[in-house]
Amino acid sequence: MVYSKSEESIVEAKKIKNKGMVEMECKRFIKNAEDRGGKLIMKKFDSLNTKWADIENFLFNLEKIDGHKIDMVLIDYLELIQPTKQYGETNWHQAAPDILREIENVIAKDKLNCACWVFIQGTKNTNGISDLDLSMMGGSAKIAQIAHVIILAGKSFEQAANGTANLNIIGSRIGDAPVRFKDVKYDNARVKIYVEDENIVTDFQKPKKKV
């Protein structure tokens, strides 16, 4: 989970449609955060019995009691969060989308007002595959309908050895999609991902412009 001490946000940048202006605002925000000195807090929850309410209480206490303004939350993995109610054998697939809706509600502007990245696991067929699509995303198809941005990270065995991966942005409500990034720096050991302009490839089919 990543937090910053400041209550500053990039709400205005989100309203701007022009890509250049958005990039400028994001760079300004990042520089301000670096100058202030941000804070990274990692919290390990029980992987068998943790419900979203447990995480929610921790986040609210962290902000309201300890005084840390939360800018971003990272959750790894969605599948490890236990549902509050019982879904039974026929409706078990509905648990993850319902939890995702709960997360969406808590990070809303009138509550925590922060961003959140939620990681989910791929299917067993993703091992060693560099270019993923929605059919390889684990869990319910409703997860993709709820998510505001969907990024799939895949790597061949060769890429895994070289510390690189392919990133496919296949859905986005805040920018262009699909966009493919090839051979980005993907350093699991240091938890760092570097994406440069030269990593962009254009082999996704784009619709033709109307004359």
PDB file of C-alpha atoms in Angstrom:
ATOM      1  CA  MET A   1       0.000   0.000   0.000  1.00  0.00           C
ATOM      2  CA  VAL A   2       1.338   3.457  -0.890  1.00  0.00           C
ATOM      3  CA  TYR A   3       0.494   6.571   1.063  1.00  0.00           C
ATOM      4  CA  SER A   4       1.504  10.230   1.009  1.00  0.00           C
ATOM      5  CA  LYS A   5       1.388  12.836   3.778  1.00  0.00           C
ATOM      6  CA  SER A   6      -0.332  15.428   1.618  1.00  0.00           C
ATOM      7  CA  GLU A   7      -4.050  15.805   0.879  1.00  0.00           C
ATOM      8  CA  GLU A   8      -3.235  17.188  -2.552  1.00  0.00           C
ATOM      9  CA  SER A   9      -4.877  15.358  -5.438  1.00  0.00           C
ATOM     10  CA  ILE A  10      -4.993  15.433  -9.204  1.00  0.00           C
ATOM     11  CA  VAL A  11      -8.734  15.837  -9.470  1.00  0.00           C
ATOM     12  CA  GLU A  12      -8.329  18.701 -11.923  1.00  0.00           C
ATOM     13  CA  ALA A  13      -6.045  16.609 -14.108  1.00  0.00           C
ATOM     14  CA  LYS A  14      -8.702  13.909 -14.310  1.00  0.00           C
ATOM     15  CA  LYS A  15     -11.181  16.428 -15.717  1.00  0.00           C
ATOM     16  CA  ILE A  16      -8.896  17.477 -18.546  1.00  0.00           C
ATOM     17  CA  LYS A  17      -9.277  15.590 -21.805  1.00  0.00           C
ATOM     18  CA  ASN A  18      -6.065  16.847 -23.373  1.00  0.00           C
ATOM     19  CA  LYS A  19      -3.353  14.230 -22.987  1.00  0.00           C
ATOM     20  CA  GLY A  20      -0.514  16.730 -22.729  1.00  0.00           C
ATOM     21  CA  MET A  21      -2.184  18.631 -19.910  1.00  0.00           C
ATOM     22  CA  VAL A  22      -2.908  15.423 -18.020  1.00  0.00           C
ATOM     23  CA  GLU A  23       0.727  14.316 -18.337  1.00  0.00           C
ATOM     24  CA  MET A  24       1.933  17.705 -17.114  1.00  0.00           C
ATOM     25  CA  GLU A  25      -0.361  17.597 -14.081  1.00  0.00           C
ATOM     26  CA  CYS A  26       0.697  14.028 -13.236  1.00  0.00           C
ATOM     27  CA  LYS A  27       4.390  14.942 -13.427  1.00  0.00           C
ATOM     28  CA  ARG A  28       3.781  17.959 -11.209  1.00  0.00           C
ATOM     29  CA  PHE A  29       1.936  15.823  -8.676  1.00  0.00           C
ATOM     30  CA  ILE A  30       4.688  13.192  -8.629  1.00  0.00           C
ATOM     31  CA  LYS A  31       7.403  15.835  -8.169  1.00  0.00           C
ATOM     32  CA  ASN A  32       5.502  17.433  -5.298  1.00  0.00           C
ATOM     33  CA  ALA A  33       5.085  14.050  -3.627  1.00  0.00           C
ATOM     34  CA  GLU A  34       8.805  13.329  -3.982  1.00  0.00           C
ATOM     35  CA  ASP A  35       9.706  16.745  -2.552  1.00  0.00           C
ATOM     36  CA  ARG A  36       7.401  16.238   0.432  1.00  0.00           C
ATOM     37  CA  GLY A  37       8.655  12.755   1.161  1.00  0.00           C
ATOM     38  CA  GLY A  38       5.969  10.104   0.844  1.00  0.00           C
ATOM     39  CA  LYS A  39       5.491   7.013   2.950  1.00  0.00           C
ATOM     40  CA  LEU A  40       5.043   3.348   2.088  1.00  0.00           C
ATOM     41  CA  ILE A  41       3.150   1.197   4.574  1.00  0.00           C
ATOM     42  CA  MET A  42       2.807  -2.561   4.075  1.00  0.00           C
ATOM     43  CA  LYS A  43       0.262  -4.569   6.031  1.00  0.00           C
ATOM     44  CA  LYS A  44       0.053  -8.374   6.060  1.00  0.00           C
ATOM     45  CA  PHE A  45      -3.422  -9.746   6.728  1.00  0.00           C
ATOM     46  CA  ASP A  46      -4.429 -13.311   7.470  1.00  0.00           C
ATOM     47  CA  SER A  47      -4.624 -15.019   4.070  1.00  0.00           C
ATOM     48  CA  LEU A  48      -7.424 -17.354   5.170  1.00  0.00           C
ATOM     49  CA  ASN A  49      -9.856 -15.319   7.262  1.00  0.00           C
ATOM     50  CA  THR A  50      -9.577 -11.674   6.178  1.00  0.00           C
ATOM     51  CA  LYS A  51     -12.769  -9.925   5.079  1.00  0.00           C
ATOM     52  CA  TRP A  52     -12.959  -6.565   3.329  1.00  0.00           C
ATOM     53  CA  ALA A  53     -14.337  -5.014   6.537  1.00  0.00           C
ATOM     54  CA  ASP A  54     -11.004  -5.827   8.249  1.00  0.00           C
ATOM     55  CA  ILE A  55      -9.043  -3.989   5.563  1.00  0.00           C
ATOM     56  CA  GLU A  56     -11.522  -1.117   5.511  1.00  0.00           C
ATOM     57  CA  ASN A  57     -11.228  -0.613   9.288  1.00  0.00           C
ATOM     58  CA  PHE A  58      -7.433  -0.633   9.035  1.00  0.00           C
ATOM     59  CA  LEU A  59      -7.481   2.024   6.298  1.00  0.00           C
ATOM     60  CA  PHE A  60      -9.894   4.317   8.137  1.00  0.00           C
ATOM     61  CA  ASN A  61      -7.890   4.023  11.370  1.00  0.00           C
ATOM     62  CA  LEU A  62      -4.697   4.748   9.472  1.00  0.00           C
ATOM     63  CA  GLU A  63      -6.169   7.938   8.045  1.00  0.00           C
ATOM     64  CA  LYS A  64      -8.518   9.212  10.744  1.00  0.00           C
ATOM     65  CA  ILE A  65      -6.581   8.179  13.850  1.00  0.00           C
ATOM     66  CA  ASP A  66      -2.935   7.984  12.764  1.00  0.00           C
ATOM     67  CA  GLY A  67      -3.233  10.985  10.441  1.00  0.00           C
ATOM     68  CA  HIS A  68      -1.861   9.464   7.226  1.00  0.00           C
ATOM     69  CA  LYS A  69      -3.609  10.780   4.112  1.00  0.00           C
ATOM     70  CA  ILE A  70      -4.009   7.801   1.804  1.00  0.00           C
ATOM     71  CA  ASP A  71      -3.291   8.471  -1.860  1.00  0.00           C
ATOM     72  CA  MET A  72      -3.216   4.911  -3.165  1.00  0.00           C
ATOM     73  CA  VAL A  73      -3.996   1.390  -2.008  1.00  0.00           C
ATOM     74  CA  LEU A  74      -2.580  -1.810  -3.510  1.00  0.00           C
ATOM     75  CA  ILE A  75      -4.396  -5.077  -2.778  1.00  0.00           C
ATOM     76  CA  ASP A  76      -2.716  -8.394  -3.527  1.00  0.00           C
ATOM     77  CA  TYR A  77      -4.807 -10.546  -4.223  1.00  0.00           C
ATOM     78  CA  LEU A  78      -8.559  -9.985  -4.557  1.00  0.00           C
ATOM     79  CA  GLU A  79      -9.174 -13.741  -4.334  1.00  0.00           C
ATOM     80  CA  LEU A  80      -7.722 -13.869  -0.819  1.00  0.00           C
ATOM     81  CA  ILE A  81     -10.390 -11.558   0.612  1.00  0.00           C
ATOM     82  CA  GLN A  82     -13.155 -13.637   2.135  1.00  0.00           C
ATOM     83  CA  PRO A  83     -16.802 -12.707   1.423  1.00  0.00           C
ATOM     84  CA  THR A  84     -19.008 -11.471   4.239  1.00  0.00           C
ATOM     85  CA  LYS A  85     -21.927 -13.697   3.275  1.00  0.00           C
ATOM     86  CA  GLN A  86     -22.167 -17.273   2.077  1.00  0.00           C
ATOM     87  CA  TYR A  87     -22.701 -17.709  -1.659  1.00  0.00           C
ATOM     88  CA  GLY A  88     -23.013 -21.475  -1.897  1.00  0.00           C
ATOM     89  CA  GLU A  89     -21.610 -23.765  -4.552  1.00  0.00           C
ATOM     90  CA  THR A  90     -23.664 -22.283  -7.403  1.00  0.00           C
ATOM     91  CA  ASN A  91     -22.963 -18.583  -6.763  1.00  0.00           C
ATOM     92  CA  TRP A  92     -19.370 -18.627  -5.436  1.00  0.00           C
ATOM     93  CA  HIS A  93     -18.159 -16.720  -8.530  1.00  0.00           C
ATOM     94  CA  GLN A  94     -20.216 -13.673  -7.448  1.00  0.00           C
ATOM     95  CA  ALA A  95     -18.127 -13.105  -4.314  1.00  0.00           C
ATOM     96  CA  ALA A  96     -15.182 -11.330  -5.978  1.00  0.00           C
ATOM     97  CA  PRO A  97     -17.313  -8.807  -7.962  1.00  0.00           C
ATOM     98  CA  ASP A  98     -19.288  -7.961  -4.814  1.00  0.00           C
ATOM     99  CA  ILE A  99     -16.070  -7.373  -2.866  1.00  0.00           C
ATOM    100  CA  LEU A 100     -14.773  -5.205  -5.709  1.00  0.00           C
ATOM    101  CA  ARG A 101     -17.928  -3.075  -5.476  1.00  0.00           C
ATOM    102  CA  GLU A 102     -17.295  -2.669  -1.744  1.00  0.00           C
ATOM    103  CA  ILE A 103     -13.743  -1.509  -2.467  1.00  0.00           C
ATOM    104  CA  GLU A 104     -15.016   0.929  -5.097  1.00  0.00           C
ATOM    105  CA  ASN A 105     -17.454   2.387  -2.583  1.00  0.00           C
ATOM    106  CA  VAL A 106     -14.828   2.913   0.144  1.00  0.00           C
ATOM    107  CA  ILE A 107     -12.289   4.691  -2.086  1.00  0.00           C
ATOM    108  CA  ALA A 108     -14.935   7.089  -3.433  1.00  0.00           C
ATOM    109  CA  LYS A 109     -14.481  10.860  -3.198  1.00  0.00           C
ATOM    110  CA  ASP A 110     -16.746  11.242  -0.149  1.00  0.00           C
ATOM    111  CA  LYS A 111     -14.772   8.626   1.817  1.00  0.00           C
ATOM    112  CA  LEU A 112     -11.072   7.828   1.387  1.00  0.00           C
ATOM    113  CA  ASN A 113     -10.871   9.671  -1.950  1.00  0.00           C
ATOM    114  CA  CYS A 114      -7.921   7.661  -3.230  1.00  0.00           C
ATOM    115  CA  ALA A 115      -6.852   5.388  -6.063  1.00  0.00           C
ATOM    116  CA  CYS A 116      -6.771   1.621  -5.713  1.00  0.00           C
ATOM    117  CA  TRP A 117      -5.073  -1.104  -7.739  1.00  0.00           C
ATOM    118  CA  VAL A 118      -6.439  -4.590  -7.145  1.00  0.00           C
ATOM    119  CA  PHE A 119      -4.448  -7.583  -8.344  1.00  0.00           C
ATOM    120  CA  ILE A 120      -6.107 -10.800  -9.455  1.00  0.00           C
ATOM    121  CA  GLN A 121      -4.595 -14.071 -10.553  1.00  0.00           C
ATOM    122  CA  GLY A 122      -4.643 -15.384 -14.087  1.00  0.00           C
ATOM    123  CA  THR A 123      -5.780 -18.834 -15.121  1.00  0.00           C
ATOM    124  CA  LYS A 124      -3.418 -21.811 -15.132  1.00  0.00           C
ATOM    125  CA  ASN A 125      -2.932 -21.267 -18.878  1.00  0.00           C
ATOM    126  CA  THR A 126      -1.067 -17.958 -18.380  1.00  0.00           C
ATOM    127  CA  ASN A 127       2.208 -19.499 -17.249  1.00  0.00           C
ATOM    128  CA  GLY A 128       4.919 -18.563 -19.762  1.00  0.00           C
ATOM    129  CA  ILE A 129       2.537 -16.498 -21.942  1.00  0.00           C
ATOM    130  CA  SER A 130       3.672 -12.981 -22.824  1.00  0.00           C
ATOM    131  CA  ASP A 131       0.485 -11.561 -24.366  1.00  0.00           C
ATOM    132  CA  LEU A 132      -2.663 -12.059 -22.330  1.00  0.00           C
ATOM    133  CA  ASP A 133      -6.309 -11.314 -23.053  1.00  0.00           C
ATOM    134  CA  LEU A 134      -9.487 -11.246 -20.978  1.00  0.00           C
ATOM    135  CA  SER A 135     -10.094 -14.962 -21.448  1.00  0.00           C
ATOM    136  CA  MET A 136      -6.950 -15.599 -19.376  1.00  0.00           C
ATOM    137  CA  MET A 137      -8.030 -13.395 -16.492  1.00  0.00           C
ATOM    138  CA  GLY A 138      -9.068 -15.409 -13.479  1.00  0.00           C
ATOM    139  CA  GLY A 139     -12.357 -15.115 -11.642  1.00  0.00           C
ATOM    140  CA  SER A 140     -15.738 -13.820 -12.738  1.00  0.00           C
ATOM    141  CA  ALA A 141     -16.220 -11.936 -16.009  1.00  0.00           C
ATOM    142  CA  LYS A 142     -18.052  -9.272 -13.977  1.00  0.00           C
ATOM    143  CA  ILE A 143     -14.708  -8.133 -12.547  1.00  0.00           C
ATOM    144  CA  ALA A 144     -13.790  -6.707 -15.945  1.00  0.00           C
ATOM    145  CA  GLN A 145     -17.126  -4.893 -16.122  1.00  0.00           C
ATOM    146  CA  ILE A 146     -16.518  -3.178 -12.777  1.00  0.00           C
ATOM    147  CA  ALA A 147     -12.850  -2.242 -13.209  1.00  0.00           C
ATOM    148  CA  HIS A 148     -12.074   1.283 -14.421  1.00  0.00           C
ATOM    149  CA  VAL A 149      -8.682   0.267 -15.834  1.00  0.00           C
ATOM    150  CA  ILE A 150      -7.598  -3.250 -16.794  1.00  0.00           C
ATOM    151  CA  ILE A 151      -3.910  -4.035 -17.269  1.00  0.00           C
ATOM    152  CA  LEU A 152      -2.758  -7.562 -18.029  1.00  0.00           C
ATOM    153  CA  ALA A 153       0.887  -8.434 -17.273  1.00  0.00           C
ATOM    154  CA  GLY A 154       2.363 -11.469 -18.996  1.00  0.00           C
ATOM    155  CA  LYS A 155       5.854 -12.777 -19.610  1.00  0.00           C
ATOM    156  CA  SER A 156       7.416 -15.643 -21.463  1.00  0.00           C
ATOM    157  CA  PHE A 157       9.981 -17.809 -19.710  1.00  0.00           C
ATOM    158  CA  GLU A 158      12.710 -15.886 -21.524  1.00  0.00           C
ATOM    159  CA  GLN A 159      11.269 -12.562 -20.366  1.00  0.00           C
ATOM    160  CA  ALA A 160      11.028 -13.872 -16.811  1.00  0.00           C
ATOM    161  CA  ALA A 161      14.748 -14.678 -16.927  1.00  0.00           C
ATOM    162  CA  ASN A 162      15.553 -11.224 -18.321  1.00  0.00           C
ATOM    163  CA  GLY A 163      13.352  -9.284 -15.907  1.00  0.00           C
ATOM    164  CA  THR A 164      10.941  -7.992 -18.554  1.00  0.00           C
ATOM    165  CA  ALA A 165       7.240  -8.435 -19.340  1.00  0.00           C
ATOM    166  CA  ASN A 166       4.471  -7.281 -21.683  1.00  0.00           C
ATOM    167  CA  LEU A 167       1.709  -5.027 -20.371  1.00  0.00           C
ATOM    168  CA  ASN A 168      -1.617  -4.823 -22.189  1.00  0.00           C
ATOM    169  CA  ILE A 169      -4.045  -2.060 -21.232  1.00  0.00           C
ATOM    170  CA  ILE A 170      -7.197  -3.629 -22.599  1.00  0.00           C
ATOM    171  CA  GLY A 171      -9.761  -1.422 -20.900  1.00  0.00           C
ATOM    172  CA  SER A 172      -9.722   2.136 -19.593  1.00  0.00           C
ATOM    173  CA  ARG A 173     -12.395   4.660 -18.662  1.00  0.00           C
ATOM    174  CA  ILE A 174      -9.807   7.399 -18.151  1.00  0.00           C
ATOM    175  CA  GLY A 175      -7.641   7.084 -21.278  1.00  0.00           C
ATOM    176  CA  ASP A 176      -6.889   5.223 -24.491  1.00  0.00           C
ATOM    177  CA  ALA A 177      -7.263   1.459 -24.812  1.00  0.00           C
ATOM    178  CA  PRO A 178      -6.138  -0.938 -26.019  1.00  0.00           C
ATOM    179  CA  VAL A 179      -2.453  -0.098 -25.639  1.00  0.00           C
ATOM    180  CA  ARG A 180       0.368  -2.633 -25.638  1.00  0.00           C
ATOM    181  CA  PHE A 181       3.777  -2.236 -24.003  1.00  0.00           C
ATOM    182  CA  LYS A 182       6.420  -4.781 -24.949  1.00  0.00           C
ATOM    183  CA  ASP A 183       9.477  -5.805 -22.912  1.00  0.00           C
ATOM    184  CA  VAL A 184       9.014  -3.302 -20.098  1.00  0.00           C
ATOM    185  CA  LYS A 185      11.348  -3.561 -17.124  1.00  0.00           C
ATOM    186  CA  TYR A 186       9.557  -5.841 -14.666  1.00  0.00           C
ATOM    187  CA  ASP A 187      11.692  -6.301 -11.569  1.00  0.00           C
ATOM    188  CA  ASN A 188       9.970  -8.588  -9.076  1.00  0.00           C
ATOM    189  CA  ALA A 189      12.953  -8.538  -6.723  1.00  0.00           C
ATOM    190  CA  ARG A 190      12.742  -4.767  -6.221  1.00  0.00           C
ATOM    191  CA  VAL A 191       9.012  -4.403  -6.939  1.00  0.00           C
ATOM    192  CA  LYS A 192       9.667  -1.934  -9.751  1.00  0.00           C
ATOM    193  CA  ILE A 193       8.079  -1.597 -13.190  1.00  0.00           C
ATOM    194  CA  TYR A 194       9.535   0.817 -15.744  1.00  0.00           C
ATOM    195  CA  VAL A 195       7.533   1.720 -18.840  1.00  0.00           C
ATOM    196  CA  GLU A 196       9.079   3.942 -21.518  1.00  0.00           C
ATOM    197  CA  ASP A 197       7.674   5.352 -24.763  1.00  0.00           C
ATOM    198  CA  GLU A 198       9.803   2.962 -26.794  1.00  0.00           C
ATOM    199  CA  ASN A 199       7.976   0.037 -25.168  1.00  0.00           C
ATOM    200  CA  ILE A 200       4.739   0.967 -26.966  1.00  0.00           C
ATOM    201  CA  VAL A 201       3.849  -1.258 -29.904  1.00  0.00           C
ATOM    202  CA  THR A 202       0.999  -0.698 -32.353  1.00  0.00           C
ATOM    203  CA  ASP A 203      -0.081  -4.178 -33.351  1.00  0.00           C
ATOM    204  CA  PHE A 204      -3.512  -3.854 -31.755  1.00  0.00           C
ATOM    205  CA  GLN A 205      -6.152  -3.341 -34.427  1.00  0.00           C
ATOM    206  CA  LYS A 206      -7.472   0.229 -34.299  1.00  0.00           C
ATOM    207  CA  PRO A 207     -10.821   1.297 -35.781  1.00  0.00           C
ATOM    208  CA  LYS A 208     -10.630   3.323 -38.974  1.00  0.00           C
ATOM    209  CA  LYS A 209     -11.517   7.001 -38.704  1.00  0.00           C
ATOM    210  CA  LYS A 210     -14.648   8.095 -40.470  1.00  0.00           C
ATOM    211  CA  VAL A 211     -14.104  10.598 -43.278  1.00  0.00           C
TER     212      VAL A 211
END
